[in-house]
Amino acid sequence: MATMIMDPSSRYKLCSGQSISKQQESLVPTLVESRQQSVMVNRRELLLGLSMVPAIAMEPLLPTEAREVVVGSYLPPSTSDPSFVVFKASAKDTPALRAGNVQPYQFILPPTWKQTRVANILSGNYCQPKCAEPWVEVKFEDEKQGKLQVVASRLIRLTNKPNASIEDIGNPEKLIASLGPFVTGNTYDPDELLETKVEKRGDLTYYNYVLETPFALTGSHNIAKATAKGNTVVLFVVSATDKQWQASQKILKAMLDSFQV
């Protein structure tokens, strides 16, 4: 049991029953002060460490991982038209490309556009490589000019023939009837289809579409291009509001024309 201090002016008794001299007593404040300084130093080190966490978390992403920044800051200019930059999709860009379920594709877009994140449920990340429903590959947008997205669908959803060409699926009207809701963001009405065109590039055939979609979530103007390669149909869609279309339709059409798989 600890001994009580009876005479603080002469001696202190320790809990063990031992006592300390006046000389030792004089060292007590020094030891206490040293202990307090040590605690304060440790506390400062801890706070400094915590203050570094947000800085680490906010380190800039690599260009290939960049999101919500203008594409001109990390994509190379187009050799055919330096006023555009080139996006070439590779295995690091989407789950379907990593799974080999989609062949690489490319297109041009203005350097002021931004790449936006695709929600995990829309990206097909949870179902690759055998997604039953179409999924969104990539999305870009510019507030003044419009939006673009690349949508992919497994051939088996559209035809039972493996490695089918787009002609094997059917004519342009049949294909857009199946994928139209993924162009508009909600529903598709055949009366909204204004124009179709069939284009041949190398070994692939492309179907081109012009749609006027007053009730579409994506915008009242939609132009699209689709082709089939491997076991997947890839659909490139550019969308705009009336105001955006009036100001930027030439740019949007150039983006559509550039798309290739």
Short mmCIF file of N, CA and C in Angstrom, two decimals, residues 78-260:
data_model
loop_
_atom_site.label_atom_id
_atom_site.label_comp_id
_atom_site.label_asym_id
_atom_site.label_seq_id
_atom_site.Cartn_x
_atom_site.Cartn_y
_atom_site.Cartn_z
N SER A 78 -4.70 15.60 -83.53
CA SER A 78 -4.93 14.82 -84.74
C SER A 78 -3.95 15.28 -85.83
N THR A 79 -3.37 14.33 -86.54
CA THR A 79 -2.43 14.69 -87.61
C THR A 79 -3.16 15.28 -88.81
N SER A 80 -4.42 14.89 -88.99
CA SER A 80 -5.19 15.41 -90.13
C SER A 80 -5.80 16.77 -89.86
N ASP A 81 -6.08 17.07 -88.57
CA ASP A 81 -6.65 18.35 -88.19
C ASP A 81 -6.23 18.67 -86.76
N PRO A 82 -5.21 19.53 -86.59
CA PRO A 82 -4.68 19.83 -85.25
C PRO A 82 -5.67 20.52 -84.31
N SER A 83 -6.82 20.95 -84.83
CA SER A 83 -7.83 21.56 -83.95
C SER A 83 -8.59 20.50 -83.16
N PHE A 84 -8.34 19.23 -83.46
CA PHE A 84 -8.92 18.11 -82.71
C PHE A 84 -7.80 17.31 -82.05
N VAL A 85 -8.17 16.51 -81.03
CA VAL A 85 -7.26 15.53 -80.45
C VAL A 85 -7.81 14.14 -80.73
N VAL A 86 -6.96 13.13 -80.58
CA VAL A 86 -7.34 11.75 -80.91
C VAL A 86 -7.43 10.90 -79.65
N PHE A 87 -8.57 10.21 -79.51
CA PHE A 87 -8.72 9.22 -78.43
C PHE A 87 -8.63 7.84 -79.06
N LYS A 88 -7.63 7.07 -78.66
CA LYS A 88 -7.46 5.68 -79.12
C LYS A 88 -7.64 4.77 -77.92
N ALA A 89 -8.73 4.05 -77.90
CA ALA A 89 -9.03 3.17 -76.76
C ALA A 89 -8.09 1.98 -76.74
N SER A 90 -7.64 1.63 -75.54
CA SER A 90 -6.78 0.46 -75.38
C SER A 90 -7.24 -0.33 -74.16
N ALA A 91 -6.56 -1.41 -73.87
CA ALA A 91 -6.99 -2.32 -72.81
C ALA A 91 -7.07 -1.65 -71.45
N LYS A 92 -6.34 -0.57 -71.23
CA LYS A 92 -6.36 0.08 -69.92
C LYS A 92 -7.58 0.97 -69.73
N ASP A 93 -8.36 1.20 -70.79
CA ASP A 93 -9.44 2.19 -70.72
C ASP A 93 -10.77 1.65 -70.20
N THR A 94 -11.16 0.42 -70.54
CA THR A 94 -12.46 -0.08 -70.11
C THR A 94 -12.40 -1.56 -69.75
N PRO A 95 -13.34 -2.05 -68.94
CA PRO A 95 -13.37 -3.48 -68.57
C PRO A 95 -13.52 -4.39 -69.79
N ALA A 96 -14.34 -3.97 -70.77
CA ALA A 96 -14.57 -4.80 -71.95
C ALA A 96 -13.32 -4.92 -72.81
N LEU A 97 -12.56 -3.84 -72.92
CA LEU A 97 -11.30 -3.89 -73.67
C LEU A 97 -10.29 -4.78 -72.97
N ARG A 98 -10.25 -4.71 -71.64
CA ARG A 98 -9.34 -5.56 -70.88
C ARG A 98 -9.72 -7.03 -71.01
N ALA A 99 -11.03 -7.29 -71.11
CA ALA A 99 -11.52 -8.67 -71.25
C ALA A 99 -11.41 -9.17 -72.68
N GLY A 100 -11.03 -8.30 -73.62
CA GLY A 100 -10.95 -8.69 -75.02
C GLY A 100 -12.31 -8.83 -75.67
N ASN A 101 -13.32 -8.23 -75.04
CA ASN A 101 -14.69 -8.35 -75.54
C ASN A 101 -15.02 -7.27 -76.56
N VAL A 102 -14.18 -6.25 -76.66
CA VAL A 102 -14.35 -5.17 -77.63
C VAL A 102 -13.00 -4.92 -78.28
N GLN A 103 -13.02 -4.70 -79.59
CA GLN A 103 -11.80 -4.36 -80.30
C GLN A 103 -11.51 -2.87 -80.12
N PRO A 104 -10.22 -2.49 -80.10
CA PRO A 104 -9.88 -1.08 -79.92
C PRO A 104 -10.54 -0.19 -80.98
N TYR A 105 -10.93 1.00 -80.59
CA TYR A 105 -11.58 1.95 -81.48
C TYR A 105 -10.96 3.32 -81.27
N GLN A 106 -11.24 4.25 -82.17
CA GLN A 106 -10.69 5.59 -82.02
C GLN A 106 -11.60 6.63 -82.67
N PHE A 107 -11.42 7.88 -82.27
CA PHE A 107 -12.18 8.99 -82.82
C PHE A 107 -11.49 10.29 -82.42
N ILE A 108 -11.88 11.37 -83.08
CA ILE A 108 -11.34 12.68 -82.73
C ILE A 108 -12.40 13.48 -81.97
N LEU A 109 -11.97 14.45 -81.19
CA LEU A 109 -12.87 15.34 -80.48
C LEU A 109 -12.13 16.63 -80.15
N PRO A 110 -12.84 17.72 -79.92
CA PRO A 110 -12.18 18.99 -79.59
C PRO A 110 -11.40 18.88 -78.27
N PRO A 111 -10.30 19.60 -78.14
CA PRO A 111 -9.48 19.52 -76.93
C PRO A 111 -10.15 20.08 -75.68
N THR A 112 -11.26 20.80 -75.84
CA THR A 112 -11.96 21.39 -74.69
C THR A 112 -12.92 20.42 -74.02
N TRP A 113 -13.17 19.26 -74.65
CA TRP A 113 -14.11 18.30 -74.08
C TRP A 113 -13.47 17.62 -72.87
N LYS A 114 -14.33 17.06 -72.01
CA LYS A 114 -13.88 16.35 -70.83
C LYS A 114 -14.38 14.91 -70.85
N GLN A 115 -13.55 13.99 -70.41
CA GLN A 115 -13.99 12.61 -70.25
C GLN A 115 -14.67 12.48 -68.90
N THR A 116 -15.85 11.89 -68.88
CA THR A 116 -16.61 11.74 -67.64
C THR A 116 -16.64 10.28 -67.21
N ARG A 117 -16.85 10.08 -65.93
CA ARG A 117 -16.86 8.71 -65.40
C ARG A 117 -18.13 7.97 -65.83
N VAL A 118 -17.97 6.69 -66.06
CA VAL A 118 -19.10 5.82 -66.38
C VAL A 118 -19.42 5.02 -65.12
N ALA A 119 -20.66 5.08 -64.67
CA ALA A 119 -21.07 4.33 -63.48
C ALA A 119 -20.75 2.85 -63.65
N ASN A 120 -20.32 2.22 -62.58
CA ASN A 120 -19.91 0.82 -62.64
C ASN A 120 -20.99 -0.07 -63.23
N ILE A 121 -22.24 0.19 -62.87
CA ILE A 121 -23.33 -0.67 -63.35
C ILE A 121 -23.55 -0.50 -64.85
N LEU A 122 -23.20 0.68 -65.40
CA LEU A 122 -23.35 0.93 -66.83
C LEU A 122 -22.14 0.47 -67.63
N SER A 123 -21.00 0.35 -66.96
CA SER A 123 -19.76 0.01 -67.66
C SER A 123 -19.64 -1.46 -68.02
N GLY A 124 -20.50 -2.30 -67.42
CA GLY A 124 -20.40 -3.74 -67.66
C GLY A 124 -19.28 -4.38 -66.87
N ASN A 125 -18.70 -3.64 -65.94
CA ASN A 125 -17.58 -4.17 -65.17
C ASN A 125 -17.95 -5.43 -64.40
N TYR A 126 -19.20 -5.51 -63.97
CA TYR A 126 -19.66 -6.64 -63.14
C TYR A 126 -19.98 -7.89 -63.95
N CYS A 127 -20.08 -7.76 -65.30
CA CYS A 127 -20.56 -8.91 -66.09
C CYS A 127 -19.62 -9.32 -67.23
N GLN A 128 -18.49 -8.64 -67.38
CA GLN A 128 -17.58 -9.02 -68.47
C GLN A 128 -17.01 -10.41 -68.21
N PRO A 129 -16.79 -11.22 -69.26
CA PRO A 129 -16.97 -10.87 -70.66
C PRO A 129 -18.31 -11.30 -71.27
N LYS A 130 -19.29 -11.62 -70.45
CA LYS A 130 -20.54 -12.16 -71.00
C LYS A 130 -21.75 -11.34 -70.56
N CYS A 131 -21.69 -10.05 -70.81
CA CYS A 131 -22.82 -9.19 -70.44
C CYS A 131 -24.02 -9.47 -71.34
N ALA A 132 -25.17 -9.62 -70.73
CA ALA A 132 -26.39 -9.88 -71.50
C ALA A 132 -26.94 -8.61 -72.13
N GLU A 133 -26.72 -7.47 -71.49
CA GLU A 133 -27.25 -6.20 -71.97
C GLU A 133 -26.12 -5.30 -72.47
N PRO A 134 -26.42 -4.37 -73.38
CA PRO A 134 -25.40 -3.41 -73.82
C PRO A 134 -24.84 -2.60 -72.66
N TRP A 135 -23.64 -2.10 -72.82
CA TRP A 135 -23.00 -1.32 -71.78
C TRP A 135 -22.32 -0.09 -72.41
N VAL A 136 -21.99 0.87 -71.55
CA VAL A 136 -21.33 2.10 -72.00
C VAL A 136 -19.83 1.94 -71.83
N GLU A 137 -19.11 2.17 -72.91
CA GLU A 137 -17.66 2.08 -72.88
C GLU A 137 -17.03 3.36 -72.30
N VAL A 138 -17.22 4.47 -72.98
CA VAL A 138 -16.65 5.74 -72.54
C VAL A 138 -17.66 6.86 -72.80
N LYS A 139 -17.47 7.97 -72.08
CA LYS A 139 -18.34 9.14 -72.24
C LYS A 139 -17.49 10.41 -72.20
N PHE A 140 -17.83 11.37 -73.06
CA PHE A 140 -17.18 12.67 -73.08
C PHE A 140 -18.26 13.73 -73.24
N GLU A 141 -17.95 14.96 -72.82
CA GLU A 141 -18.94 16.02 -72.99
C GLU A 141 -18.29 17.40 -72.96
N ASP A 142 -19.03 18.35 -73.51
CA ASP A 142 -18.68 19.76 -73.45
C ASP A 142 -19.98 20.53 -73.29
N GLU A 143 -20.06 21.39 -72.29
CA GLU A 143 -21.31 22.08 -71.99
C GLU A 143 -21.83 22.90 -73.17
N LYS A 144 -20.92 23.42 -73.98
CA LYS A 144 -21.33 24.29 -75.07
C LYS A 144 -21.59 23.54 -76.37
N GLN A 145 -21.04 22.32 -76.51
CA GLN A 145 -21.10 21.64 -77.80
C GLN A 145 -21.90 20.34 -77.80
N GLY A 146 -21.89 19.57 -76.72
CA GLY A 146 -22.67 18.34 -76.72
C GLY A 146 -22.04 17.22 -75.92
N LYS A 147 -22.46 16.00 -76.23
CA LYS A 147 -21.98 14.81 -75.53
C LYS A 147 -21.68 13.71 -76.54
N LEU A 148 -20.84 12.78 -76.13
CA LEU A 148 -20.63 11.58 -76.94
C LEU A 148 -20.49 10.39 -76.01
N GLN A 149 -20.87 9.24 -76.51
CA GLN A 149 -20.67 8.00 -75.77
C GLN A 149 -20.47 6.86 -76.75
N VAL A 150 -19.75 5.84 -76.30
CA VAL A 150 -19.57 4.62 -77.07
C VAL A 150 -20.31 3.51 -76.33
N VAL A 151 -21.25 2.88 -77.01
CA VAL A 151 -22.05 1.80 -76.44
C VAL A 151 -21.68 0.50 -77.15
N ALA A 152 -21.57 -0.58 -76.41
CA ALA A 152 -21.24 -1.88 -77.00
C ALA A 152 -22.28 -2.92 -76.61
N SER A 153 -22.48 -3.87 -77.51
CA SER A 153 -23.44 -4.95 -77.26
C SER A 153 -22.90 -6.25 -77.84
N ARG A 154 -23.03 -7.32 -77.09
CA ARG A 154 -22.60 -8.62 -77.61
C ARG A 154 -23.49 -9.03 -78.78
N LEU A 155 -22.87 -9.63 -79.79
CA LEU A 155 -23.61 -10.05 -80.98
C LEU A 155 -24.75 -11.00 -80.65
N ILE A 156 -24.53 -11.86 -79.64
CA ILE A 156 -25.52 -12.88 -79.32
C ILE A 156 -26.87 -12.26 -78.95
N ARG A 157 -26.86 -11.01 -78.53
CA ARG A 157 -28.11 -10.33 -78.21
C ARG A 157 -28.89 -9.97 -79.47
N LEU A 158 -28.16 -9.86 -80.61
CA LEU A 158 -28.77 -9.41 -81.86
C LEU A 158 -28.87 -10.49 -82.92
N THR A 159 -28.00 -11.49 -82.84
CA THR A 159 -28.01 -12.58 -83.81
C THR A 159 -27.37 -13.82 -83.21
N ASN A 160 -27.76 -14.97 -83.69
CA ASN A 160 -27.18 -16.23 -83.20
C ASN A 160 -25.93 -16.63 -83.97
N LYS A 161 -25.58 -15.87 -84.98
CA LYS A 161 -24.43 -16.20 -85.82
C LYS A 161 -23.15 -15.65 -85.18
N PRO A 162 -22.16 -16.50 -84.87
CA PRO A 162 -20.92 -16.01 -84.27
C PRO A 162 -20.09 -15.22 -85.27
N ASN A 163 -19.36 -14.22 -84.76
CA ASN A 163 -18.50 -13.38 -85.60
C ASN A 163 -19.25 -12.81 -86.80
N ALA A 164 -20.49 -12.44 -86.60
CA ALA A 164 -21.33 -11.92 -87.69
C ALA A 164 -20.88 -10.52 -88.09
N SER A 165 -21.12 -10.20 -89.35
CA SER A 165 -20.92 -8.83 -89.80
C SER A 165 -22.17 -8.03 -89.45
N ILE A 166 -22.10 -6.74 -89.60
CA ILE A 166 -23.28 -5.93 -89.27
C ILE A 166 -24.41 -6.22 -90.26
N GLU A 167 -24.04 -6.60 -91.50
CA GLU A 167 -25.07 -6.96 -92.48
C GLU A 167 -25.82 -8.22 -92.07
N ASP A 168 -25.12 -9.14 -91.38
CA ASP A 168 -25.76 -10.38 -90.93
C ASP A 168 -26.85 -10.10 -89.89
N ILE A 169 -26.71 -9.01 -89.17
CA ILE A 169 -27.71 -8.66 -88.15
C ILE A 169 -28.98 -8.16 -88.82
N GLY A 170 -28.81 -7.41 -89.89
CA GLY A 170 -29.97 -6.87 -90.60
C GLY A 170 -29.65 -5.51 -91.19
N ASN A 171 -30.65 -4.84 -91.71
CA ASN A 171 -30.45 -3.52 -92.31
C ASN A 171 -30.30 -2.46 -91.21
N PRO A 172 -29.97 -1.23 -91.59
CA PRO A 172 -29.77 -0.17 -90.57
C PRO A 172 -31.00 0.05 -89.68
N GLU A 173 -32.17 -0.05 -90.26
CA GLU A 173 -33.40 0.17 -89.48
C GLU A 173 -33.58 -0.90 -88.41
N LYS A 174 -33.26 -2.14 -88.74
CA LYS A 174 -33.40 -3.22 -87.77
C LYS A 174 -32.42 -3.06 -86.61
N LEU A 175 -31.20 -2.66 -86.93
CA LEU A 175 -30.20 -2.51 -85.87
C LEU A 175 -30.57 -1.37 -84.93
N ILE A 176 -30.97 -0.24 -85.47
CA ILE A 176 -31.28 0.91 -84.61
C ILE A 176 -32.54 0.65 -83.78
N ALA A 177 -33.43 -0.21 -84.27
CA ALA A 177 -34.61 -0.56 -83.49
C ALA A 177 -34.21 -1.30 -82.21
N SER A 178 -33.11 -2.05 -82.29
CA SER A 178 -32.64 -2.78 -81.11
C SER A 178 -31.81 -1.91 -80.17
N LEU A 179 -31.05 -0.99 -80.74
CA LEU A 179 -30.13 -0.19 -79.93
C LEU A 179 -30.59 1.25 -79.72
N GLY A 180 -31.71 1.63 -80.32
CA GLY A 180 -32.20 3.00 -80.23
C GLY A 180 -32.31 3.56 -78.83
N PRO A 181 -32.85 2.80 -77.87
CA PRO A 181 -32.94 3.32 -76.50
C PRO A 181 -31.59 3.69 -75.89
N PHE A 182 -30.52 3.07 -76.38
CA PHE A 182 -29.19 3.39 -75.87
C PHE A 182 -28.62 4.63 -76.56
N VAL A 183 -29.26 5.05 -77.64
CA VAL A 183 -28.92 6.31 -78.29
C VAL A 183 -29.62 7.46 -77.57
N THR A 184 -30.89 7.30 -77.32
CA THR A 184 -31.71 8.38 -76.75
C THR A 184 -31.63 8.48 -75.23
N GLY A 185 -31.29 7.37 -74.57
CA GLY A 185 -31.26 7.36 -73.11
C GLY A 185 -32.58 6.96 -72.50
N ASN A 186 -33.62 6.80 -73.31
CA ASN A 186 -34.91 6.32 -72.78
C ASN A 186 -35.63 5.44 -73.80
N THR A 187 -36.39 6.00 -74.72
CA THR A 187 -37.16 5.20 -75.68
C THR A 187 -36.77 5.58 -77.10
N TYR A 188 -37.17 4.72 -78.04
CA TYR A 188 -36.89 4.99 -79.45
C TYR A 188 -38.17 4.83 -80.26
N ASP A 189 -38.44 5.82 -81.10
CA ASP A 189 -39.59 5.81 -82.00
C ASP A 189 -39.05 5.82 -83.43
N PRO A 190 -39.44 4.86 -84.28
CA PRO A 190 -38.95 4.83 -85.67
C PRO A 190 -39.16 6.14 -86.42
N ASP A 191 -40.17 6.91 -86.03
CA ASP A 191 -40.42 8.19 -86.69
C ASP A 191 -39.31 9.20 -86.40
N GLU A 192 -38.49 8.94 -85.38
CA GLU A 192 -37.40 9.85 -85.05
C GLU A 192 -36.19 9.68 -85.96
N LEU A 193 -36.17 8.59 -86.73
CA LEU A 193 -35.05 8.32 -87.64
C LEU A 193 -35.23 9.12 -88.93
N LEU A 194 -34.34 10.08 -89.15
CA LEU A 194 -34.45 10.95 -90.33
C LEU A 194 -33.65 10.43 -91.51
N GLU A 195 -32.53 9.79 -91.24
CA GLU A 195 -31.62 9.42 -92.34
C GLU A 195 -30.73 8.26 -91.94
N THR A 196 -30.45 7.36 -92.90
CA THR A 196 -29.48 6.29 -92.70
C THR A 196 -28.52 6.27 -93.88
N LYS A 197 -27.32 5.79 -93.64
CA LYS A 197 -26.32 5.66 -94.70
C LYS A 197 -25.44 4.47 -94.39
N VAL A 198 -25.10 3.70 -95.42
CA VAL A 198 -24.21 2.55 -95.28
C VAL A 198 -22.83 2.94 -95.82
N GLU A 199 -21.82 2.71 -95.03
CA GLU A 199 -20.45 3.14 -95.39
C GLU A 199 -19.50 1.95 -95.25
N LYS A 200 -18.61 1.80 -96.19
CA LYS A 200 -17.63 0.71 -96.16
C LYS A 200 -16.25 1.29 -95.87
N ARG A 201 -15.59 0.76 -94.86
CA ARG A 201 -14.22 1.15 -94.53
C ARG A 201 -13.39 -0.10 -94.32
N GLY A 202 -12.50 -0.37 -95.24
CA GLY A 202 -11.72 -1.60 -95.15
C GLY A 202 -12.62 -2.82 -95.21
N ASP A 203 -12.46 -3.70 -94.22
CA ASP A 203 -13.26 -4.93 -94.18
C ASP A 203 -14.58 -4.73 -93.43
N LEU A 204 -14.80 -3.57 -92.86
CA LEU A 204 -15.98 -3.36 -92.03
C LEU A 204 -17.01 -2.46 -92.72
N THR A 205 -18.27 -2.74 -92.41
CA THR A 205 -19.37 -1.89 -92.87
C THR A 205 -19.90 -1.10 -91.67
N TYR A 206 -20.17 0.17 -91.89
CA TYR A 206 -20.70 1.03 -90.85
C TYR A 206 -22.09 1.52 -91.24
N TYR A 207 -22.99 1.51 -90.27
CA TYR A 207 -24.31 2.11 -90.46
C TYR A 207 -24.30 3.49 -89.80
N ASN A 208 -24.72 4.50 -90.54
CA ASN A 208 -24.78 5.87 -90.03
C ASN A 208 -26.24 6.30 -89.85
N TYR A 209 -26.48 7.06 -88.79
CA TYR A 209 -27.86 7.47 -88.47
C TYR A 209 -27.92 8.96 -88.13
N VAL A 210 -29.03 9.58 -88.55
CA VAL A 210 -29.37 10.93 -88.11
C VAL A 210 -30.76 10.84 -87.50
N LEU A 211 -30.86 11.26 -86.23
CA LEU A 211 -32.14 11.17 -85.52
C LEU A 211 -32.53 12.52 -84.94
N GLU A 212 -33.80 12.81 -85.01
CA GLU A 212 -34.35 13.97 -84.32
C GLU A 212 -35.20 13.44 -83.18
N THR A 213 -34.76 13.71 -81.95
CA THR A 213 -35.33 13.03 -80.79
C THR A 213 -35.76 14.04 -79.73
N PRO A 214 -36.92 14.66 -79.91
CA PRO A 214 -37.34 15.73 -79.00
C PRO A 214 -37.52 15.31 -77.55
N PHE A 215 -37.75 14.01 -77.31
CA PHE A 215 -37.98 13.55 -75.94
C PHE A 215 -36.80 12.77 -75.36
N ALA A 216 -35.69 12.74 -76.08
CA ALA A 216 -34.54 11.96 -75.62
C ALA A 216 -33.85 12.63 -74.43
N LEU A 217 -33.36 11.81 -73.53
CA LEU A 217 -32.60 12.32 -72.39
C LEU A 217 -31.24 12.84 -72.83
N THR A 218 -30.72 12.30 -73.92
CA THR A 218 -29.39 12.69 -74.38
C THR A 218 -29.39 14.01 -75.12
N GLY A 219 -30.54 14.42 -75.67
CA GLY A 219 -30.61 15.66 -76.44
C GLY A 219 -31.55 15.50 -77.61
N SER A 220 -31.98 16.62 -78.16
CA SER A 220 -32.96 16.56 -79.25
C SER A 220 -32.34 16.21 -80.60
N HIS A 221 -31.01 16.22 -80.67
CA HIS A 221 -30.30 15.83 -81.90
C HIS A 221 -29.31 14.72 -81.58
N ASN A 222 -29.41 13.63 -82.30
CA ASN A 222 -28.50 12.50 -82.13
C ASN A 222 -28.02 12.01 -83.48
N ILE A 223 -26.71 11.86 -83.63
CA ILE A 223 -26.14 11.22 -84.81
C ILE A 223 -25.30 10.05 -84.32
N ALA A 224 -25.32 8.95 -85.06
CA ALA A 224 -24.68 7.73 -84.56
C ALA A 224 -24.07 6.94 -85.70
N LYS A 225 -23.12 6.09 -85.32
CA LYS A 225 -22.47 5.19 -86.27
C LYS A 225 -22.25 3.86 -85.57
N ALA A 226 -22.52 2.76 -86.27
CA ALA A 226 -22.39 1.43 -85.67
C ALA A 226 -21.67 0.48 -86.62
N THR A 227 -20.93 -0.46 -86.04
CA THR A 227 -20.31 -1.53 -86.81
C THR A 227 -20.17 -2.75 -85.92
N ALA A 228 -19.85 -3.89 -86.52
CA ALA A 228 -19.66 -5.14 -85.77
C ALA A 228 -18.27 -5.68 -86.06
N LYS A 229 -17.60 -6.10 -84.99
CA LYS A 229 -16.28 -6.71 -85.14
C LYS A 229 -16.07 -7.69 -84.01
N GLY A 230 -15.56 -8.87 -84.34
CA GLY A 230 -15.42 -9.91 -83.32
C GLY A 230 -16.78 -10.39 -82.89
N ASN A 231 -17.05 -10.35 -81.61
CA ASN A 231 -18.36 -10.80 -81.10
C ASN A 231 -19.17 -9.64 -80.55
N THR A 232 -18.86 -8.41 -81.01
CA THR A 232 -19.49 -7.23 -80.42
C THR A 232 -19.90 -6.21 -81.48
N VAL A 233 -21.03 -5.57 -81.25
CA VAL A 233 -21.44 -4.40 -82.02
C VAL A 233 -21.04 -3.16 -81.22
N VAL A 234 -20.41 -2.21 -81.89
CA VAL A 234 -19.99 -0.98 -81.23
C VAL A 234 -20.75 0.19 -81.86
N LEU A 235 -21.34 1.00 -81.00
CA LEU A 235 -22.18 2.12 -81.43
C LEU A 235 -21.60 3.42 -80.89
N PHE A 236 -21.32 4.36 -81.79
CA PHE A 236 -20.77 5.67 -81.43
C PHE A 236 -21.89 6.69 -81.57
N VAL A 237 -22.16 7.44 -80.50
CA VAL A 237 -23.30 8.37 -80.48
C VAL A 237 -22.85 9.77 -80.08
N VAL A 238 -23.24 10.76 -80.88
CA VAL A 238 -22.99 12.16 -80.54
C VAL A 238 -24.34 12.84 -80.37
N SER A 239 -24.53 13.55 -79.25
CA SER A 239 -25.83 14.13 -78.91
C SER A 239 -25.68 15.62 -78.62
N ALA A 240 -26.77 16.37 -78.91
CA ALA A 240 -26.75 17.81 -78.66
C ALA A 240 -28.16 18.35 -78.46
N THR A 241 -28.23 19.43 -77.71
CA THR A 241 -29.48 20.16 -77.59
C THR A 241 -29.66 21.01 -78.85
N ASP A 242 -30.81 21.66 -78.99
CA ASP A 242 -31.02 22.53 -80.15
C ASP A 242 -29.97 23.63 -80.22
N LYS A 243 -29.67 24.23 -79.09
CA LYS A 243 -28.69 25.32 -79.05
C LYS A 243 -27.29 24.82 -79.40
N GLN A 244 -26.91 23.68 -78.85
CA GLN A 244 -25.60 23.11 -79.14
C GLN A 244 -25.49 22.70 -80.60
N TRP A 245 -26.55 22.11 -81.12
CA TRP A 245 -26.54 21.65 -82.50
C TRP A 245 -26.40 22.82 -83.47
N GLN A 246 -27.10 23.87 -83.20
CA GLN A 246 -27.06 25.05 -84.07
C GLN A 246 -25.64 25.63 -84.14
N ALA A 247 -24.95 25.62 -83.02
CA ALA A 247 -23.61 26.21 -82.96
C ALA A 247 -22.49 25.25 -83.36
N SER A 248 -22.70 23.94 -83.20
CA SER A 248 -21.57 23.01 -83.29
C SER A 248 -21.80 21.80 -84.18
N GLN A 249 -22.82 21.80 -85.02
CA GLN A 249 -23.12 20.58 -85.78
C GLN A 249 -21.97 20.17 -86.70
N LYS A 250 -21.24 21.12 -87.24
CA LYS A 250 -20.11 20.78 -88.11
C LYS A 250 -19.04 20.01 -87.34
N ILE A 251 -18.76 20.46 -86.12
CA ILE A 251 -17.78 19.78 -85.26
C ILE A 251 -18.27 18.39 -84.88
N LEU A 252 -19.55 18.28 -84.52
CA LEU A 252 -20.11 16.99 -84.10
C LEU A 252 -20.11 15.98 -85.25
N LYS A 253 -20.39 16.46 -86.45
CA LYS A 253 -20.37 15.57 -87.62
C LYS A 253 -18.94 15.09 -87.92
N ALA A 254 -17.96 15.97 -87.73
CA ALA A 254 -16.57 15.57 -87.94
C ALA A 254 -16.16 14.50 -86.94
N MET A 255 -16.63 14.62 -85.71
CA MET A 255 -16.35 13.60 -84.70
C MET A 255 -16.94 12.26 -85.10
N LEU A 256 -18.19 12.29 -85.57
CA LEU A 256 -18.85 11.05 -86.00
C LEU A 256 -18.11 10.41 -87.18
N ASP A 257 -17.74 11.22 -88.15
CA ASP A 257 -17.05 10.69 -89.34
C ASP A 257 -15.73 10.02 -88.99
N SER A 258 -15.10 10.48 -87.92
CA SER A 258 -13.77 9.97 -87.57
C SER A 258 -13.80 8.62 -86.88
N PHE A 259 -14.97 8.21 -86.38
CA PHE A 259 -15.03 6.98 -85.58
C PHE A 259 -14.71 5.76 -86.42
N GLN A 260 -13.83 4.92 -85.90
CA GLN A 260 -13.52 3.66 -86.56
C GLN A 260 -13.04 2.61 -85.55
#
